[in-house]
mmCIF file of C-alpha atoms in Angstrom:
data_model
loop_
_atom_site.group_PDB
_atom_site.id
_atom_site.type_symbol
_atom_site.label_atom_id
_atom_site.label_comp_id
_atom_site.label_asym_id
_atom_site.label_seq_id
_atom_site.Cartn_x
_atom_site.Cartn_y
_atom_site.Cartn_z
ATOM 1 C CA ALA K 1 -90.674 192.547 76.907
ATOM 2 C CA GLN K 2 -87.981 191.618 79.377
ATOM 3 C CA SER K 3 -88.628 188.782 81.793
ATOM 4 C CA VAL K 4 -86.863 186.514 84.235
ATOM 5 C CA THR K 5 -87.265 182.846 85.050
ATOM 6 C CA GLN K 6 -86.196 181.468 88.394
ATOM 7 C CA LEU K 7 -85.627 177.728 88.283
ATOM 8 C CA GLY K 8 -86.925 176.037 91.394
ATOM 9 C CA SER K 9 -89.607 177.588 93.557
ATOM 10 C CA HIS K 10 -88.119 175.862 96.610
ATOM 11 C CA VAL K 11 -84.491 175.090 97.353
ATOM 12 C CA SER K 12 -83.295 173.292 100.462
ATOM 13 C CA VAL K 13 -79.665 173.229 101.592
ATOM 14 C CA SER K 14 -77.873 172.161 104.719
ATOM 15 C CA GLU K 15 -76.214 174.739 106.935
ATOM 16 C CA GLY K 16 -72.675 175.281 105.633
ATOM 17 C CA ALA K 17 -73.464 174.021 102.135
ATOM 18 C CA LEU K 18 -73.266 175.955 98.895
ATOM 19 C CA VAL K 19 -76.288 178.035 97.968
ATOM 20 C CA LEU K 20 -77.122 178.256 94.250
ATOM 21 C CA LEU K 21 -80.282 180.028 93.112
ATOM 22 C CA ARG K 22 -80.822 180.134 89.375
ATOM 23 C CA CYS K 23 -82.083 183.024 87.289
ATOM 24 C CA ASN K 24 -82.329 183.332 83.523
ATOM 25 C CA TYR K 25 -83.473 186.452 81.759
ATOM 26 C CA SER K 26 -84.761 187.335 78.354
ATOM 27 C CA SER K 27 -83.811 190.696 76.994
ATOM 28 C CA SER K 28 -83.116 192.160 73.606
ATOM 29 C CA VAL K 29 -80.795 194.767 75.074
ATOM 30 C CA PRO K 30 -78.257 194.644 77.894
ATOM 31 C CA PRO K 31 -80.393 194.706 81.016
ATOM 32 C CA TYR K 32 -79.968 195.791 84.575
ATOM 33 C CA LEU K 33 -80.236 192.735 86.827
ATOM 34 C CA PHE K 34 -81.000 192.526 90.514
ATOM 35 C CA TRP K 35 -81.372 190.045 93.328
ATOM 36 C CA TYR K 36 -83.645 190.914 96.236
ATOM 37 C CA VAL K 37 -84.387 189.039 99.455
ATOM 38 C CA GLN K 38 -87.640 189.089 101.402
ATOM 39 C CA TYR K 39 -87.914 187.915 104.979
ATOM 40 C CA PRO K 40 -91.356 187.024 106.382
ATOM 41 C CA ASN K 41 -93.656 189.993 106.844
ATOM 42 C CA GLN K 42 -91.081 192.394 105.483
ATOM 43 C CA GLY K 43 -90.429 194.295 102.288
ATOM 44 C CA LEU K 44 -87.704 193.462 99.823
ATOM 45 C CA GLN K 45 -84.037 194.234 100.400
ATOM 46 C CA LEU K 46 -81.455 194.558 97.647
ATOM 47 C CA LEU K 47 -78.756 191.877 97.774
ATOM 48 C CA LEU K 48 -76.814 192.944 94.689
ATOM 49 C CA LYS K 49 -77.189 194.406 91.230
ATOM 50 C CA TYR K 50 -75.512 194.310 87.832
ATOM 51 C CA THR K 51 -75.608 197.395 85.660
ATOM 52 C CA THR K 52 -72.384 197.576 83.655
ATOM 53 C CA GLY K 53 -68.751 196.612 84.089
ATOM 54 C CA ALA K 54 -67.519 193.629 86.056
ATOM 55 C CA THR K 55 -69.687 190.589 85.484
ATOM 56 C CA LEU K 56 -69.047 189.096 88.930
ATOM 57 C CA VAL K 57 -71.007 191.124 91.411
ATOM 58 C CA LYS K 58 -70.581 190.899 95.150
ATOM 59 C CA GLY K 59 -73.431 191.753 97.441
ATOM 60 C CA ILE K 60 -74.347 191.804 101.080
ATOM 61 C CA ASN K 61 -74.270 188.861 103.486
ATOM 62 C CA GLY K 62 -71.662 186.997 101.427
ATOM 63 C CA PHE K 63 -73.792 186.579 98.312
ATOM 64 C CA GLU K 64 -72.505 187.067 94.790
ATOM 65 C CA ALA K 65 -73.823 186.628 91.265
ATOM 66 C CA GLU K 66 -72.261 186.364 87.837
ATOM 67 C CA PHE K 67 -73.732 187.930 84.725
ATOM 68 C CA LYS K 68 -73.267 185.572 81.775
ATOM 69 C CA LYS K 69 -74.520 187.153 78.605
ATOM 70 C CA SER K 70 -73.927 184.055 76.477
ATOM 71 C CA GLU K 71 -76.129 182.017 78.809
ATOM 72 C CA THR K 72 -78.545 184.877 79.652
ATOM 73 C CA SER K 73 -78.088 183.940 83.283
ATOM 74 C CA PHE K 74 -77.555 185.712 86.586
ATOM 75 C CA HIS K 75 -77.308 182.957 89.172
ATOM 76 C CA LEU K 76 -76.941 183.806 92.866
ATOM 77 C CA THR K 77 -74.434 181.937 95.011
ATOM 78 C CA LYS K 78 -73.120 181.849 98.542
ATOM 79 C CA PRO K 79 -70.318 179.480 99.564
ATOM 80 C CA SER K 80 -71.716 178.560 102.967
ATOM 81 C CA ALA K 81 -75.356 178.796 103.986
ATOM 82 C CA HIS K 82 -76.407 180.153 107.359
ATOM 83 C CA MET K 83 -79.719 179.526 109.067
ATOM 84 C CA SER K 84 -80.406 183.260 108.779
ATOM 85 C CA ASP K 85 -80.336 182.978 104.969
ATOM 86 C CA ALA K 86 -83.733 181.278 104.972
ATOM 87 C CA ALA K 87 -85.988 183.648 103.041
ATOM 88 C CA GLU K 88 -87.596 184.297 99.670
ATOM 89 C CA TYR K 89 -85.226 185.407 96.912
ATOM 90 C CA PHE K 90 -86.269 187.309 93.833
ATOM 91 C CA CYS K 91 -84.395 187.947 90.622
ATOM 92 C CA ALA K 92 -85.443 191.036 88.670
ATOM 93 C CA VAL K 93 -84.660 192.684 85.361
ATOM 94 C CA SER K 94 -85.071 196.273 84.320
ATOM 95 C CA PRO K 95 -84.719 198.145 81.073
ATOM 96 C CA ASN K 96 -82.115 200.871 81.267
ATOM 97 C CA SER K 97 -84.684 203.541 81.940
ATOM 98 C CA GLY K 98 -86.998 203.936 84.889
ATOM 99 C CA TYR K 99 -87.911 201.373 87.489
ATOM 100 C CA ALA K 100 -90.394 199.022 85.859
ATOM 101 C CA LEU K 101 -88.734 196.000 87.412
ATOM 102 C CA ASN K 102 -89.943 192.607 86.207
ATOM 103 C CA PHE K 103 -89.526 190.084 89.001
ATOM 104 C CA GLY K 104 -89.201 186.349 88.819
ATOM 105 C CA LYS K 105 -91.652 184.160 90.733
ATOM 106 C CA GLY K 106 -89.197 183.837 93.584
ATOM 107 C CA THR K 107 -87.288 180.972 95.190
ATOM 108 C CA SER K 108 -87.900 180.026 98.777
ATOM 109 C CA LEU K 109 -84.629 179.006 100.423
ATOM 110 C CA LEU K 110 -84.797 176.594 103.331
ATOM 111 C CA VAL K 111 -81.666 175.997 105.403
ATOM 112 C CA THR K 112 -81.620 172.860 107.518
ATOM 113 C CA PRO K 113 -79.346 172.205 110.510
ATOM 114 C CA LYS U 1 -82.971 208.475 107.660
ATOM 115 C CA ALA U 2 -86.362 206.931 108.147
ATOM 116 C CA GLY U 3 -87.231 204.147 105.738
ATOM 117 C CA VAL U 4 -90.146 203.893 103.348
ATOM 118 C CA THR U 5 -93.369 204.111 105.315
ATOM 119 C CA GLN U 6 -96.601 202.586 104.104
ATOM 120 C CA THR U 7 -99.991 203.055 105.686
ATOM 121 C CA PRO U 8 -102.138 201.325 106.574
ATOM 122 C CA ARG U 9 -100.254 198.082 107.142
ATOM 123 C CA TYR U 10 -103.381 195.930 107.157
ATOM 124 C CA LEU U 11 -106.880 196.550 105.956
ATOM 125 C CA ILE U 12 -110.015 194.616 105.155
ATOM 126 C CA LYS U 13 -112.534 195.750 102.569
ATOM 127 C CA THR U 14 -115.556 194.258 100.868
ATOM 128 C CA ARG U 15 -116.148 193.811 97.172
ATOM 129 C CA GLY U 16 -117.182 196.990 95.399
ATOM 130 C CA GLN U 17 -115.517 199.308 97.875
ATOM 131 C CA GLN U 18 -112.530 201.456 97.082
ATOM 132 C CA VAL U 19 -109.238 201.794 98.938
ATOM 133 C CA THR U 20 -106.421 204.318 99.140
ATOM 134 C CA LEU U 21 -102.928 203.315 100.206
ATOM 135 C CA SER U 22 -100.232 205.764 101.176
ATOM 136 C CA CYS U 23 -96.470 205.718 100.790
ATOM 137 C CA SER U 24 -93.907 208.101 102.236
ATOM 138 C CA PRO U 25 -90.541 207.644 100.528
ATOM 139 C CA ILE U 26 -87.157 208.093 102.079
ATOM 140 C CA SER U 27 -86.325 211.779 102.395
ATOM 141 C CA GLY U 28 -84.743 213.032 99.179
ATOM 142 C CA HIS U 29 -86.034 210.196 97.006
ATOM 143 C CA ARG U 30 -88.073 211.449 94.082
ATOM 144 C CA SER U 31 -88.928 208.138 92.427
ATOM 145 C CA VAL U 32 -91.737 206.037 93.889
ATOM 146 C CA SER U 33 -92.951 202.784 92.420
ATOM 147 C CA TRP U 34 -95.721 200.376 93.414
ATOM 148 C CA TYR U 35 -95.916 196.604 93.162
ATOM 149 C CA GLN U 36 -98.614 194.046 93.848
ATOM 150 C CA GLN U 37 -97.523 190.773 95.422
ATOM 151 C CA THR U 38 -99.755 187.700 95.416
ATOM 152 C CA PRO U 39 -98.954 184.004 95.905
ATOM 153 C CA GLY U 40 -100.187 183.148 92.426
ATOM 154 C CA GLN U 41 -98.811 185.989 90.309
ATOM 155 C CA GLY U 42 -95.790 186.972 92.376
ATOM 156 C CA LEU U 43 -94.558 190.557 92.207
ATOM 157 C CA GLN U 44 -96.151 192.646 89.522
ATOM 158 C CA PHE U 45 -95.279 196.224 88.639
ATOM 159 C CA LEU U 46 -98.148 198.686 88.967
ATOM 160 C CA PHE U 47 -96.700 202.123 88.236
ATOM 161 C CA GLU U 48 -93.782 204.424 88.872
ATOM 162 C CA TYR U 49 -93.738 208.143 89.557
ATOM 163 C CA PHE U 50 -90.915 210.619 89.341
ATOM 164 C CA SER U 51 -91.370 214.266 90.304
ATOM 165 C CA GLU U 52 -95.171 213.955 90.254
ATOM 166 C CA THR U 53 -95.224 212.412 86.753
ATOM 167 C CA GLN U 54 -96.192 208.840 86.010
ATOM 168 C CA ARG U 55 -93.244 207.514 84.073
ATOM 169 C CA ASN U 56 -94.146 203.837 83.714
ATOM 170 C CA LYS U 57 -97.328 201.826 84.075
ATOM 171 C CA GLY U 58 -97.851 198.103 84.360
ATOM 172 C CA ASN U 59 -100.573 195.992 82.842
ATOM 173 C CA PHE U 60 -103.377 196.605 85.326
ATOM 174 C CA PRO U 61 -106.950 197.741 84.705
ATOM 175 C CA GLY U 62 -107.956 201.352 85.067
ATOM 176 C CA ARG U 63 -109.386 200.625 88.515
ATOM 177 C CA PHE U 64 -105.824 200.951 89.731
ATOM 178 C CA SER U 65 -104.562 204.500 89.831
ATOM 179 C CA GLY U 66 -101.936 206.496 91.612
ATOM 180 C CA ARG U 67 -100.465 209.888 92.096
ATOM 181 C CA GLN U 68 -97.451 211.581 93.578
ATOM 182 C CA PHE U 69 -97.420 214.824 95.474
ATOM 183 C CA SER U 70 -94.864 217.635 95.405
ATOM 184 C CA ASN U 71 -93.257 216.259 98.584
ATOM 185 C CA SER U 72 -92.770 212.898 96.772
ATOM 186 C CA ARG U 73 -95.361 211.129 98.911
ATOM 187 C CA SER U 74 -97.487 208.833 96.831
ATOM 188 C CA GLU U 75 -100.914 207.278 97.009
ATOM 189 C CA MET U 76 -102.488 204.497 95.058
ATOM 190 C CA ASN U 77 -106.198 203.901 94.739
ATOM 191 C CA VAL U 78 -108.139 200.823 93.787
ATOM 192 C CA SER U 79 -111.792 201.319 92.971
ATOM 193 C CA THR U 80 -114.563 198.739 92.760
ATOM 194 C CA LEU U 81 -112.557 196.161 94.652
ATOM 195 C CA GLU U 82 -112.620 192.539 93.531
ATOM 196 C CA LEU U 83 -111.674 189.430 95.494
ATOM 197 C CA GLY U 84 -108.601 189.078 93.306
ATOM 198 C CA ASP U 85 -107.275 192.422 94.500
ATOM 199 C CA SER U 86 -106.366 190.831 97.821
ATOM 200 C CA ALA U 87 -102.608 191.200 97.959
ATOM 201 C CA LEU U 88 -99.609 192.787 99.573
ATOM 202 C CA TYR U 89 -99.024 196.173 97.976
ATOM 203 C CA LEU U 90 -95.415 197.262 98.140
ATOM 204 C CA CYS U 91 -94.065 200.738 97.640
ATOM 205 C CA ALA U 92 -90.431 201.430 96.803
ATOM 206 C CA SER U 93 -88.453 204.628 96.514
ATOM 207 C CA SER U 94 -85.160 205.569 94.939
ATOM 208 C CA GLU U 95 -83.002 208.664 94.674
ATOM 209 C CA GLN U 96 -81.542 207.791 91.293
ATOM 210 C CA THR U 97 -83.204 207.848 87.926
ATOM 211 C CA ILE U 98 -81.592 204.732 86.464
ATOM 212 C CA GLY U 99 -80.086 201.603 87.932
ATOM 213 C CA GLY U 100 -80.145 202.651 91.537
ATOM 214 C CA GLU U 101 -81.284 200.690 94.521
ATOM 215 C CA LEU U 102 -84.972 200.424 95.289
ATOM 216 C CA PHE U 103 -85.830 200.722 98.959
ATOM 217 C CA PHE U 104 -89.040 198.894 99.794
ATOM 218 C CA GLY U 105 -91.544 199.519 102.517
ATOM 219 C CA GLU U 106 -93.086 196.663 104.490
ATOM 220 C CA GLY U 107 -96.246 196.821 102.448
ATOM 221 C CA SER U 108 -99.962 197.226 102.932
ATOM 222 C CA ARG U 109 -101.803 193.938 103.141
ATOM 223 C CA LEU U 110 -105.260 194.256 101.623
ATOM 224 C CA THR U 111 -107.910 191.611 102.131
ATOM 225 C CA VAL U 112 -111.077 191.859 100.061
ATOM 226 C CA LEU U 113 -114.076 189.884 101.357
#
């Protein structure tokens, strides 16, 4: 079964600092990988996804992630944090058929002034 | 296009009762999936429907069931409610069969007393 592990349930950064949210996956086959963001009292919104091709994926709101097969990682980064980035972030993995996404436990990002 | 609509948004039930939640996907989307979100377990996949057929099912007891109608609208039902069923139930739709973006609704928050 495919799964993801998000290191750090809470991450705090200063406004303007680098954001790094870690995600490692376990999969016996090349997976599809996703990052979603959830703001309070809202559903999830796709930030970016990796399916095939380029391993550096750019998403919305200045976020990007790099698929590293040798490290089984898909870490999310943003060069400069904004206050509006404060939210819950979820990494997810999917087999290459259907939508049975397996989500990580989530990382709550706090951005301080 | 209107987004994914879930009804009701909030509901309170007592143990032993049953509940039906509704999801209207984005127009043209034929895939609908359901997730349960709780603070302890995070986001867990319930089931996914495509063109009225259940294509994937998560590891939930038989008390959890769902269906999809010819217009792609979906319902999920939980019978004999338990306290542990209290959660945010999220519905997501997609127009693609593999690797596409999931569009989430805002969820139905169920409280079981």
